[in-house]
XYZ file of C-alpha atoms in Angstrom:
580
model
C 157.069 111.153 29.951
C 154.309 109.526 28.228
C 151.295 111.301 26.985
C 147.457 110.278 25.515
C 149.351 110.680 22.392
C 151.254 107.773 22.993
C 154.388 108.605 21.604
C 157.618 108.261 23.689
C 160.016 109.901 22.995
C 163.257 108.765 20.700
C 165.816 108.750 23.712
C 163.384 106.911 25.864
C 162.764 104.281 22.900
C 166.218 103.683 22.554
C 166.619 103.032 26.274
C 163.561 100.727 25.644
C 165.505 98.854 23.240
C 168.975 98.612 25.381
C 166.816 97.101 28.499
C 166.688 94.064 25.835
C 169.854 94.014 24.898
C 171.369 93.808 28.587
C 172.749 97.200 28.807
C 169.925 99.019 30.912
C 168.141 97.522 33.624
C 164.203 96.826 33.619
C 162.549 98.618 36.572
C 159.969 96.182 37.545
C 160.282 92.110 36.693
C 157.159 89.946 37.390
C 158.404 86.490 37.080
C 156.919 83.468 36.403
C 153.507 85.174 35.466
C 150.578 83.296 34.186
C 149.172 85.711 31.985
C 146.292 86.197 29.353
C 147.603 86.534 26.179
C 144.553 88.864 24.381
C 145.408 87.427 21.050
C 145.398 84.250 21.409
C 142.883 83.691 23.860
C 145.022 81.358 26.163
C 147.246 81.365 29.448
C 150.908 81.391 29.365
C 153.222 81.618 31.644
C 156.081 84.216 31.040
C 158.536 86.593 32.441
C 157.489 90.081 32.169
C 159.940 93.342 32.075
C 158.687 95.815 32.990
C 160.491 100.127 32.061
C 158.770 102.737 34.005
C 155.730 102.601 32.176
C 156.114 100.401 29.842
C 156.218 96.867 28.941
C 159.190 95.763 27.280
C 159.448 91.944 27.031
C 157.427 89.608 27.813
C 158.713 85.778 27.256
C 160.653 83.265 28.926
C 163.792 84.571 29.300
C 165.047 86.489 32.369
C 167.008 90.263 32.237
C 170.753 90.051 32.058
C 170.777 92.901 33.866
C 169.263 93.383 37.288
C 170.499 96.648 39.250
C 167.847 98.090 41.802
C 165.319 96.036 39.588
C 162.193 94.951 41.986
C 161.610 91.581 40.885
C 157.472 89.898 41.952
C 157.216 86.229 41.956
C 153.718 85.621 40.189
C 153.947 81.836 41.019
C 150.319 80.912 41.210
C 148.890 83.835 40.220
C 147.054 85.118 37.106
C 147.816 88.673 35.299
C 145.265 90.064 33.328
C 145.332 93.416 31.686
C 144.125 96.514 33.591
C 140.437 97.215 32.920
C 139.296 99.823 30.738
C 135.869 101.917 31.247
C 134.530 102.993 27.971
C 132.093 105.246 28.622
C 132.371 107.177 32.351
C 130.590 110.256 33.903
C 133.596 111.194 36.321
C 131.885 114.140 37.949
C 128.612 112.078 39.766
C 129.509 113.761 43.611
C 133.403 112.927 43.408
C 136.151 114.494 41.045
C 137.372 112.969 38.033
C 141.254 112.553 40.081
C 139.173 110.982 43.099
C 137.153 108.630 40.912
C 139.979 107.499 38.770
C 142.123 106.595 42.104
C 139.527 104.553 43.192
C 138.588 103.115 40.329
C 142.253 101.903 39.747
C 142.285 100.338 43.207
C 139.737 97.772 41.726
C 141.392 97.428 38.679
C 139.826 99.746 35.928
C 143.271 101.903 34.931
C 141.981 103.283 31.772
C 138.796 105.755 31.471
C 137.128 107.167 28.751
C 135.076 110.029 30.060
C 132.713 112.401 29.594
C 133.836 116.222 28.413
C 129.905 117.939 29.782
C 131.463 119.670 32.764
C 134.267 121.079 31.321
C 131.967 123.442 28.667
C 130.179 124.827 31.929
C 132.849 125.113 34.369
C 136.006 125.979 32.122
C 136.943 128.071 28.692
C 138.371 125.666 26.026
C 141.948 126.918 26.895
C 141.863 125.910 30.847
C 139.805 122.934 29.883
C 142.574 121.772 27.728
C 145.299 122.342 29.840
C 143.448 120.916 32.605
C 143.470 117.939 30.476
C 147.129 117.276 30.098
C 147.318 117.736 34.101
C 145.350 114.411 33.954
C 148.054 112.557 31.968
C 150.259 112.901 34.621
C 147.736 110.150 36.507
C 149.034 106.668 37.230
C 145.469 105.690 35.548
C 145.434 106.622 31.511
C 142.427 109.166 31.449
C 140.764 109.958 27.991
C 137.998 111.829 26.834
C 134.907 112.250 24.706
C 133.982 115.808 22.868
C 129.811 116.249 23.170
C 128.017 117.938 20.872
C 124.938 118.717 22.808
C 124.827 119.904 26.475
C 121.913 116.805 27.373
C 119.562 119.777 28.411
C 117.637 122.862 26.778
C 120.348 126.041 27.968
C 120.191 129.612 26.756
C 123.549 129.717 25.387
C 123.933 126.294 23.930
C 125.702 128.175 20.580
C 128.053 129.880 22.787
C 128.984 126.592 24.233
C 129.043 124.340 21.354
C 130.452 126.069 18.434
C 131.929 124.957 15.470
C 135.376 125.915 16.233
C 135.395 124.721 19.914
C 134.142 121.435 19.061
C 136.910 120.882 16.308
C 139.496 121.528 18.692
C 138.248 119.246 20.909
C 137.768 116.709 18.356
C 141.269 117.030 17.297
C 142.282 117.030 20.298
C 144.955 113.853 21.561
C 143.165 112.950 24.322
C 139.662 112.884 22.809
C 138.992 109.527 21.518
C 135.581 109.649 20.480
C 132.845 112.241 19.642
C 129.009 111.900 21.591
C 127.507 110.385 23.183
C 125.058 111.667 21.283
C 121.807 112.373 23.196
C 120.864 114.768 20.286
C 119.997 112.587 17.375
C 116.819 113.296 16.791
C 118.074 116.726 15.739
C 120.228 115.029 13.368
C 117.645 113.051 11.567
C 115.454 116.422 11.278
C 118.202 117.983 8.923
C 120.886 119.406 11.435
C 123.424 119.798 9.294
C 126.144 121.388 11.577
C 126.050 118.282 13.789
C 126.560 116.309 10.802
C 129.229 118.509 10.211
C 130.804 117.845 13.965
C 130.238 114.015 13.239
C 132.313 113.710 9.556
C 135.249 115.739 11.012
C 135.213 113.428 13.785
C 135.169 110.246 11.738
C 137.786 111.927 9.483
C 139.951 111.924 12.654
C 139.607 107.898 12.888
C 137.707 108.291 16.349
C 134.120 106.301 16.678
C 131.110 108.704 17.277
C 128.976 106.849 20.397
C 125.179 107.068 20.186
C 122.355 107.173 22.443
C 119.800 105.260 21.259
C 117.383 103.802 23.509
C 114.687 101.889 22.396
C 115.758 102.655 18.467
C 114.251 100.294 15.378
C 115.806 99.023 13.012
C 115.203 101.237 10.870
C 116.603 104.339 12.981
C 119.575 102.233 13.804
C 120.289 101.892 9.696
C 119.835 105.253 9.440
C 121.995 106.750 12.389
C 124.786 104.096 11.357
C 124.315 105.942 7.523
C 125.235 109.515 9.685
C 128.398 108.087 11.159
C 127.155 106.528 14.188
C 129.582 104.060 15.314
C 128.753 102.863 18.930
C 125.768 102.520 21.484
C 125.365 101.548 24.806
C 121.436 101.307 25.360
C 120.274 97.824 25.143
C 118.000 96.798 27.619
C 117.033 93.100 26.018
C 119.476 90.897 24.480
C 117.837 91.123 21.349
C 118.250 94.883 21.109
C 122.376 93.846 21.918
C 121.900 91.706 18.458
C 120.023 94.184 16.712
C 122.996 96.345 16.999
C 125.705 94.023 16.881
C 124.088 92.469 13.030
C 124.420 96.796 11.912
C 127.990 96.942 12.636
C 128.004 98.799 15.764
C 130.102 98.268 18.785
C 127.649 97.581 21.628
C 128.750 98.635 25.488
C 126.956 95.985 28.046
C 125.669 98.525 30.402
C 125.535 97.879 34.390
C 124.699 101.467 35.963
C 123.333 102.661 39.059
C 120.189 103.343 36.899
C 119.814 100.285 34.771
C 121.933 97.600 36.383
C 120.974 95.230 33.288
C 124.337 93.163 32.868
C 123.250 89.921 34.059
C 119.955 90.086 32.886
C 121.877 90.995 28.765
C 124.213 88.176 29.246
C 121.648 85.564 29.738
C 119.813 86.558 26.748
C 122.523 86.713 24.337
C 123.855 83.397 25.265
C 120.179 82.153 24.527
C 119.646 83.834 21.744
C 123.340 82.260 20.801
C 125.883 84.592 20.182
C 129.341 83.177 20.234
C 131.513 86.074 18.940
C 132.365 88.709 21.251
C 134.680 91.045 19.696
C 132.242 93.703 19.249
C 131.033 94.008 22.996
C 132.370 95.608 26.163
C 131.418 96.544 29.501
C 130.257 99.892 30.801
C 129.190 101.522 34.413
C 127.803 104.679 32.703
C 129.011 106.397 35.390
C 127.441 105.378 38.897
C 127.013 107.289 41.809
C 129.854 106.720 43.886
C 127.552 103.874 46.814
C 127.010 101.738 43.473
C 130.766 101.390 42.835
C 131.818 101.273 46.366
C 133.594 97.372 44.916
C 134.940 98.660 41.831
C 133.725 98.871 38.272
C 134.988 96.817 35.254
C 136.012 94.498 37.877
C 132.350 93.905 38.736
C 131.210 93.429 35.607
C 133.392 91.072 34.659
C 132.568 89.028 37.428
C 129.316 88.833 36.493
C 129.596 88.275 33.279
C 131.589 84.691 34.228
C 129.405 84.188 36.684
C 126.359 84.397 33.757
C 128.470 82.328 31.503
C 130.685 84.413 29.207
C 133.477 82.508 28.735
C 136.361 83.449 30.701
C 139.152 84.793 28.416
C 136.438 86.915 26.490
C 135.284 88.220 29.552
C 138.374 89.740 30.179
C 138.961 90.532 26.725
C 135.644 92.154 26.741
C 136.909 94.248 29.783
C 140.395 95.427 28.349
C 140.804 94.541 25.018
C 137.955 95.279 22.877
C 137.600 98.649 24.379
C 141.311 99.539 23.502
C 140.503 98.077 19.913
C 137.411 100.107 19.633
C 138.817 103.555 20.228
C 142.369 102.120 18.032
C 144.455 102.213 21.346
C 145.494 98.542 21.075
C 149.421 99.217 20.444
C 149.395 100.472 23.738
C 146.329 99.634 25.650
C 144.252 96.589 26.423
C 146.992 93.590 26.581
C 150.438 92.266 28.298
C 152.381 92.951 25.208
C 155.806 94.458 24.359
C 154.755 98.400 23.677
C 151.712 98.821 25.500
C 151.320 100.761 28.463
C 152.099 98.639 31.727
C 148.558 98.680 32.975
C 148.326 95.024 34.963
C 146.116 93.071 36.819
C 147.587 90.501 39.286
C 144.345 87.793 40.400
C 144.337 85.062 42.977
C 141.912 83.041 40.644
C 140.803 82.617 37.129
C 137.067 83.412 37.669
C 137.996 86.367 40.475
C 138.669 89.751 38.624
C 139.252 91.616 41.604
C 142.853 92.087 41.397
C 144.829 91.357 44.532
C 147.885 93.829 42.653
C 147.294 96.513 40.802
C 149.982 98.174 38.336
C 148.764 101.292 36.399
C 151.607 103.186 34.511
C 154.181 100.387 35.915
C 153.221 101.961 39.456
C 151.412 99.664 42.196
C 148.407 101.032 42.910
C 147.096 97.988 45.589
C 149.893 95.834 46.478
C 149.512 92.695 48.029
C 145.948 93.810 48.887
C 147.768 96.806 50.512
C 146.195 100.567 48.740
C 149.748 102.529 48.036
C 149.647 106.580 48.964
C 148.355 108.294 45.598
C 148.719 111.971 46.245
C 146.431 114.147 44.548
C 147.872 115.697 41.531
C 145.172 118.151 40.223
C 145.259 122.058 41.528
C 141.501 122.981 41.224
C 142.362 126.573 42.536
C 144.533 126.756 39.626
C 141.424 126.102 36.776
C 139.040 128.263 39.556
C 137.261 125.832 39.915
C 135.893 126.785 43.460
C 132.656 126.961 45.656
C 130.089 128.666 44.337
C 129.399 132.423 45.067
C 126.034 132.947 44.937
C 125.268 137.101 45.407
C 121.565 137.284 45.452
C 118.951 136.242 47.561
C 116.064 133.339 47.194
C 113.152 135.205 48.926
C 109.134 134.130 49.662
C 108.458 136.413 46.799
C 110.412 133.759 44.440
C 108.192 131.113 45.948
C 105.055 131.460 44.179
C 102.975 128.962 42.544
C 100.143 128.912 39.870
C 101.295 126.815 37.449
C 98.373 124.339 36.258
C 100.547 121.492 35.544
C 103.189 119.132 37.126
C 105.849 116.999 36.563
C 104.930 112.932 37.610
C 107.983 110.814 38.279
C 106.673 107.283 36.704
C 110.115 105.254 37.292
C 113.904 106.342 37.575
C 113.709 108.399 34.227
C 110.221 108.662 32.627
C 108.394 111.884 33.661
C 105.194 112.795 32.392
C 102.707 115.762 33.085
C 100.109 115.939 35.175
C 97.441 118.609 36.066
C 97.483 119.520 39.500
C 94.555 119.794 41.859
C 96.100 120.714 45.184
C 96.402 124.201 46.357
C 99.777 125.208 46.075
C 99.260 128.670 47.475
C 99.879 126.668 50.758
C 102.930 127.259 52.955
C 103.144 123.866 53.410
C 101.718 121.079 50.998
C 99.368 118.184 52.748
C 101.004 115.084 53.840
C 98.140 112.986 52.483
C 99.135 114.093 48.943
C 102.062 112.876 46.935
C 103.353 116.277 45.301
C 105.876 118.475 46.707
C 106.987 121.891 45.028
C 109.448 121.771 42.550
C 112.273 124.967 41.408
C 114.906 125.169 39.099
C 116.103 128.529 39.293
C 119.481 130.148 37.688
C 123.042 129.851 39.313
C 123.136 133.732 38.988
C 119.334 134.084 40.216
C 118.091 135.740 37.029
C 115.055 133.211 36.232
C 113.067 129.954 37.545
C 110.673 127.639 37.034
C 108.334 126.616 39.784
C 105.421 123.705 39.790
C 105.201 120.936 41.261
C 107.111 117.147 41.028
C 104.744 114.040 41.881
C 106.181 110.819 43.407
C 109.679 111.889 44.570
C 108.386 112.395 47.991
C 105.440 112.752 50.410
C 107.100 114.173 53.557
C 110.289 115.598 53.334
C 110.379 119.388 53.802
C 113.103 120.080 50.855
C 116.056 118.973 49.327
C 118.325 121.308 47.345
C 120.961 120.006 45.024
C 122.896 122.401 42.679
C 124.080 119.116 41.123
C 121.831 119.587 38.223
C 122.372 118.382 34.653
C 122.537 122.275 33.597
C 124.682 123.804 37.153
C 121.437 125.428 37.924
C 119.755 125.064 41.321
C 116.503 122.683 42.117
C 114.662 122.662 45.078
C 111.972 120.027 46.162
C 109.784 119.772 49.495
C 106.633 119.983 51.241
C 107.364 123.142 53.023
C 108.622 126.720 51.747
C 110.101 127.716 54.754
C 112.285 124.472 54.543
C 113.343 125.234 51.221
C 114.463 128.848 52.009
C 116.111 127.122 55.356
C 117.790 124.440 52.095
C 118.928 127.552 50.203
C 120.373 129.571 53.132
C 122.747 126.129 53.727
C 123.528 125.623 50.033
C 124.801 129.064 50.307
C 126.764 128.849 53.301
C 128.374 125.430 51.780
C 129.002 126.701 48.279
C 126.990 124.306 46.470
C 125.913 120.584 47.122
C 123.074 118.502 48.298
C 121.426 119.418 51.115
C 118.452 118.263 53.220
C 115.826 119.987 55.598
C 112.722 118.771 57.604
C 110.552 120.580 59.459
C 113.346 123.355 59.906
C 116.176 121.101 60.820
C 119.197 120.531 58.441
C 119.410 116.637 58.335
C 122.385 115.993 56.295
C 124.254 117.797 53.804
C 127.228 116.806 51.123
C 129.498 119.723 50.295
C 130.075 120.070 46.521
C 132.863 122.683 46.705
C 133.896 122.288 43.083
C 131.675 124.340 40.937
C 128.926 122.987 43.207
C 129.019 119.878 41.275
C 132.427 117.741 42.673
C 133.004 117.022 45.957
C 137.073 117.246 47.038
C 136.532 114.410 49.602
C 137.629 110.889 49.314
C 135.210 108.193 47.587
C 134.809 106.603 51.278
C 133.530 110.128 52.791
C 130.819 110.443 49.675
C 130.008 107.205 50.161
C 128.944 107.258 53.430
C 127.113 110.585 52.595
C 125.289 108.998 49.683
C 124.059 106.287 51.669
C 122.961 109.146 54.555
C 120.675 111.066 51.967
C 119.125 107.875 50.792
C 118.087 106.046 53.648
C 116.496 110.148 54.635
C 114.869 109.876 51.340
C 113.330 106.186 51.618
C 111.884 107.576 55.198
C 110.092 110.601 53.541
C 108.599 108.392 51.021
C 110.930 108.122 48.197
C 110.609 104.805 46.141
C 112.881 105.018 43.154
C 116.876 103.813 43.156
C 118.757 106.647 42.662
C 117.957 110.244 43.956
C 120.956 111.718 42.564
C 120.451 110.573 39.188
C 116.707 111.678 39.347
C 116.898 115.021 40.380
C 120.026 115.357 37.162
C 117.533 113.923 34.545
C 114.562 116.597 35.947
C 116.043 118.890 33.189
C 117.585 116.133 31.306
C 115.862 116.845 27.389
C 117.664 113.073 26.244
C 114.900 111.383 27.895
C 110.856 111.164 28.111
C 108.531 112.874 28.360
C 108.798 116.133 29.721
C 111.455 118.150 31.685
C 112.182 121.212 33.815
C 115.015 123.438 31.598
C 116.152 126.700 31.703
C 113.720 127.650 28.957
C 111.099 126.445 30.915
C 108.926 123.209 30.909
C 109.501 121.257 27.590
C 107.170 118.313 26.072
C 110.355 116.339 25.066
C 108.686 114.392 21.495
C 107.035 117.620 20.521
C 110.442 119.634 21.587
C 107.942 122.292 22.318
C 108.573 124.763 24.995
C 104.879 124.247 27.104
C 105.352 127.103 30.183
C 108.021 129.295 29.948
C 110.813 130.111 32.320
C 110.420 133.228 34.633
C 112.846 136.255 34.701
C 113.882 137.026 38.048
């Protein structure tokens, strides 16, 4: 069985070998295939053998040897190989299992993805063998190792220790350390992170930044600290800026900042002609953005914006398997590599009409095969949430003189307030709404207000929070108690209340952050909560995302942690968290 190491074994490289020379039979033959050769950057048509999960030949010669082979005439069509998502968030509402299946249905069949959830949800020993459960995936999953938990916690040295995070760094299927949402840390002196990065570089695997809006100068210096990767540009110049310092640069086309299109046109204007150093990423949407796929997307837009064709594609597959030093078995129709294939109708259409992932079809003839789910949460306990104390009226008390002011989808600043929020019930005619983060276990909150997320709605309670803690937001207390007493009964989730009715609610029965239904079913929710949300006044583009970055310390210019309300550039702790 093949493993993130990728390393078969002898005995099943040998049989490899004898499917050449006649004596074993290839499991899979897709003849007369039109394919992209990554290399060379052209079309050629070739037959393509196919063992288990491997590619063995690809050329023009056919297999001696044909017993209880399936054999796929590719006449007319075009084989590209499987996507690859670089940079992926697989816990936004679904699973990482459920993601990954439908992700693979639209042709992305290799993720890299992010390791957050696993330091709050699992010890390093369930976490790791939770990981080699996920090898066992048609779709080749892989995995970053943070060094920062994104948000101000109480135990952040318990979670992200020195020897934790060089077993996960050393771990096979972590390919990269970051992203690092922590730098500025680094450039004040922090030595340990330093540390974390050197180890990580001394493993061969890139260390991704986060560097939004960085000079020049801050870009020099990060790339001096190990930096190797970033996937921030907002302006094709920023793309160049990066790509002239040596870094690998991730086109980004997210939920939050859909900005492909908009890159693409400026670095063809600005005239870049060399590729090699670019990919594609999603940066992990909520599950209505990529209700048509992911890499697949952005490829098509890309074309459509005037990349050229084969380094589109190339761009999609290749240069991310190149990146994280995958290519012998990732990113290309190749003897060796991983039989991860894309069968097209068209040239300029990426979405795949047959999908092979592991040298099993995944769509078929536009027909979705059975993928039964292969992960036992109850296994890792990873269950509803238990919550064994109470949120009361007393817990629902506000003096606090300042605010949090929502300016777009992730800037917050402050804000004094000058309503009276001693009220049961906050004015209509006003745009802020109480705001609570308060502790998983119920030991301390923060309460003041949020300005600009709504002007109606009673409450919404998600405990889909960047930390696992709680927040609560609404007009109204006793629709926020009415919120908690529902996010109880479900075990964690999203769930909304006006004027004491329960409106909708999406069950997060996986550590109150995953959902175990199907991408369709969370879809449908998704687009449920919204249109609520645009009704009560909400006029940003993603909720979910919004209410995660609330206590998300990455980003500007204040936020709502467990230590309390912190002035982000100052990294000064300005009101302090309440015990319970």
């Amino acid at each position: 069985m093949h493993t993130n190491e990728n390393n078969w074994r002898s005995r099943e490289l040998r049989q490899h070998v004898k499917v050449i020379d006649g004596l074993e039979a290839p499991t899979l033959v897709l003849k007369n295939s039109n394919y992209l050769n990554v290399f060379v950057k052209q079309w050629i048509k070739a037959n393509i053998w196919i063992y288990h999960d491997r590619i063995v030949y690809v050329g023009d010669n056919m297999p001696d040897k044909l017993d209880q082979t399936e054999v796929v005439d590719c006449e007319g069509k075009y084989l590209v190989p499987g996507y690859m998502e670089p940079h992926s968030h697989p816990f936004v509402l679904s699973n990482p299992e459920e993601l990954a299946k439908h992700a693979a249905r639209y042709g992305t069949t290799t993720m890299m993805n992010d390791n957050l959830m696993w330091h709050f949800l699992l010890d390093k020993k369930k976490a790791f063998s939770l990981l080699n459960d996920f090898d066992h995936l048609p779709v080749s999953m892989y995995w970053w190792s943070r060094f920062d938990p994104q948000t101000s916690v109480q135990d952040e040295e318990e979670i992200f220790n020195t020897e934790d995070m060089l077993s996960w760094i050393s771990h096979p299927s972590v390919v990269q350390g970051g992203e690092l949402t922590s730098w500025p840390s680094l450039l004040d002196g922090n030595d340990r992170l330093l540390y974390w990065i050197q180890e990580t570089k001394r493993q061969r695997k890139p260390v991704e930044g986060h560097l939004p809006g960085a000079s020049e100068k801050t870009l020099t210096k990060m790339k001096l600290l190990g930096i190797s990767a970033d996937h921030e540009p907002i302006t094709g110049e920023e793309v160049l800026r990066r790509l002239r310092l040596g870094y690998h640069v991730s086109l980004r086309n997210s939920s939050i900042r859909p900005d492909l299109s908009l890159l693409v046109k400026e670095i063809l204007s600005l005239g870049l002609s060399n590729f090699d150093n670019l990919t594609f990423t999603t940066d992990g949407p909520t599950p209505l953005f990529s209700e048509k796929g992911f890499i697949n997307v952005c490829i098509d837009i890309a074309i459509q914006n005037g990349i050229p064709i084969e380094e589109a594609y190339r761009m999609g597959s290749y240069n991310v398997a190149r990146h994280f030093q995958l290519s012998e078995t990732h990113g290309s129709i190749a003897p060796g590599r991983i039989a991860h294939i894309n069968i097209l109708e068209s040239i300029e259409n990426p979405q795949p009409i047959s999908v092979l992932a592991k040298g099993q079809w995944i769509i078929k003839d536009n027909t979705k095969q059975e993928l039964p789910n292969k992960i036992n949460w109850e296994k890792y306990g990873v269950a509803p949430l238990n919550f064994d104390w109470e949120l009361g009226e007393k817990d629902l008390q506000f003096s606090m003189p300042m605010g949090l002011e929502m300016v777009n989808n992730v800037i917050v600043k402050p804000y004094s307030i000058n309503v009276d929020i001693t009220l049961e019930e906050l004015p209509e005619n006003k745009n802020d709404a109480f705001l609570i983060l308060i502790d998983k276990n119920g030991k301390w909150r923060v309460n003041t207000t949020i300005k600009g997320f709504t002007n109606q709605l009673g409450a919404i309670a998600s405990s889909f929070t960047s930390s696992g803690d709680l927040i609560f937001i609404g007009k109204s207390k006793k629709d926020i108690l009415l919120a908690w007493k529902r996010l109880k009964e479900i075990g964690g989730g999203i769930v909304l209340v006006h004027k004491g009715e329960i409106l909708t609610d999406l069950s997060l029965t996986l550590g109150g952050i995953m959902s175990t239904e199907s991408m369709d079913v969370i879809m449908e929710k998704e687009r449920e909560l919204k249109n609520y949300l645009k009704e009560f006044g909400y006029k940003f583009d993603d909720p979910i995302y919004n209410i995660l970055f609330l206590s998300s310390t990455h980003l500007p210019y204040i936020r709502i942690t467990q230590q309390g309300i912190v002035d982000i550039k100052k990294n000064e702790i300005l009101f302090p968290a309440t015990m319970c």
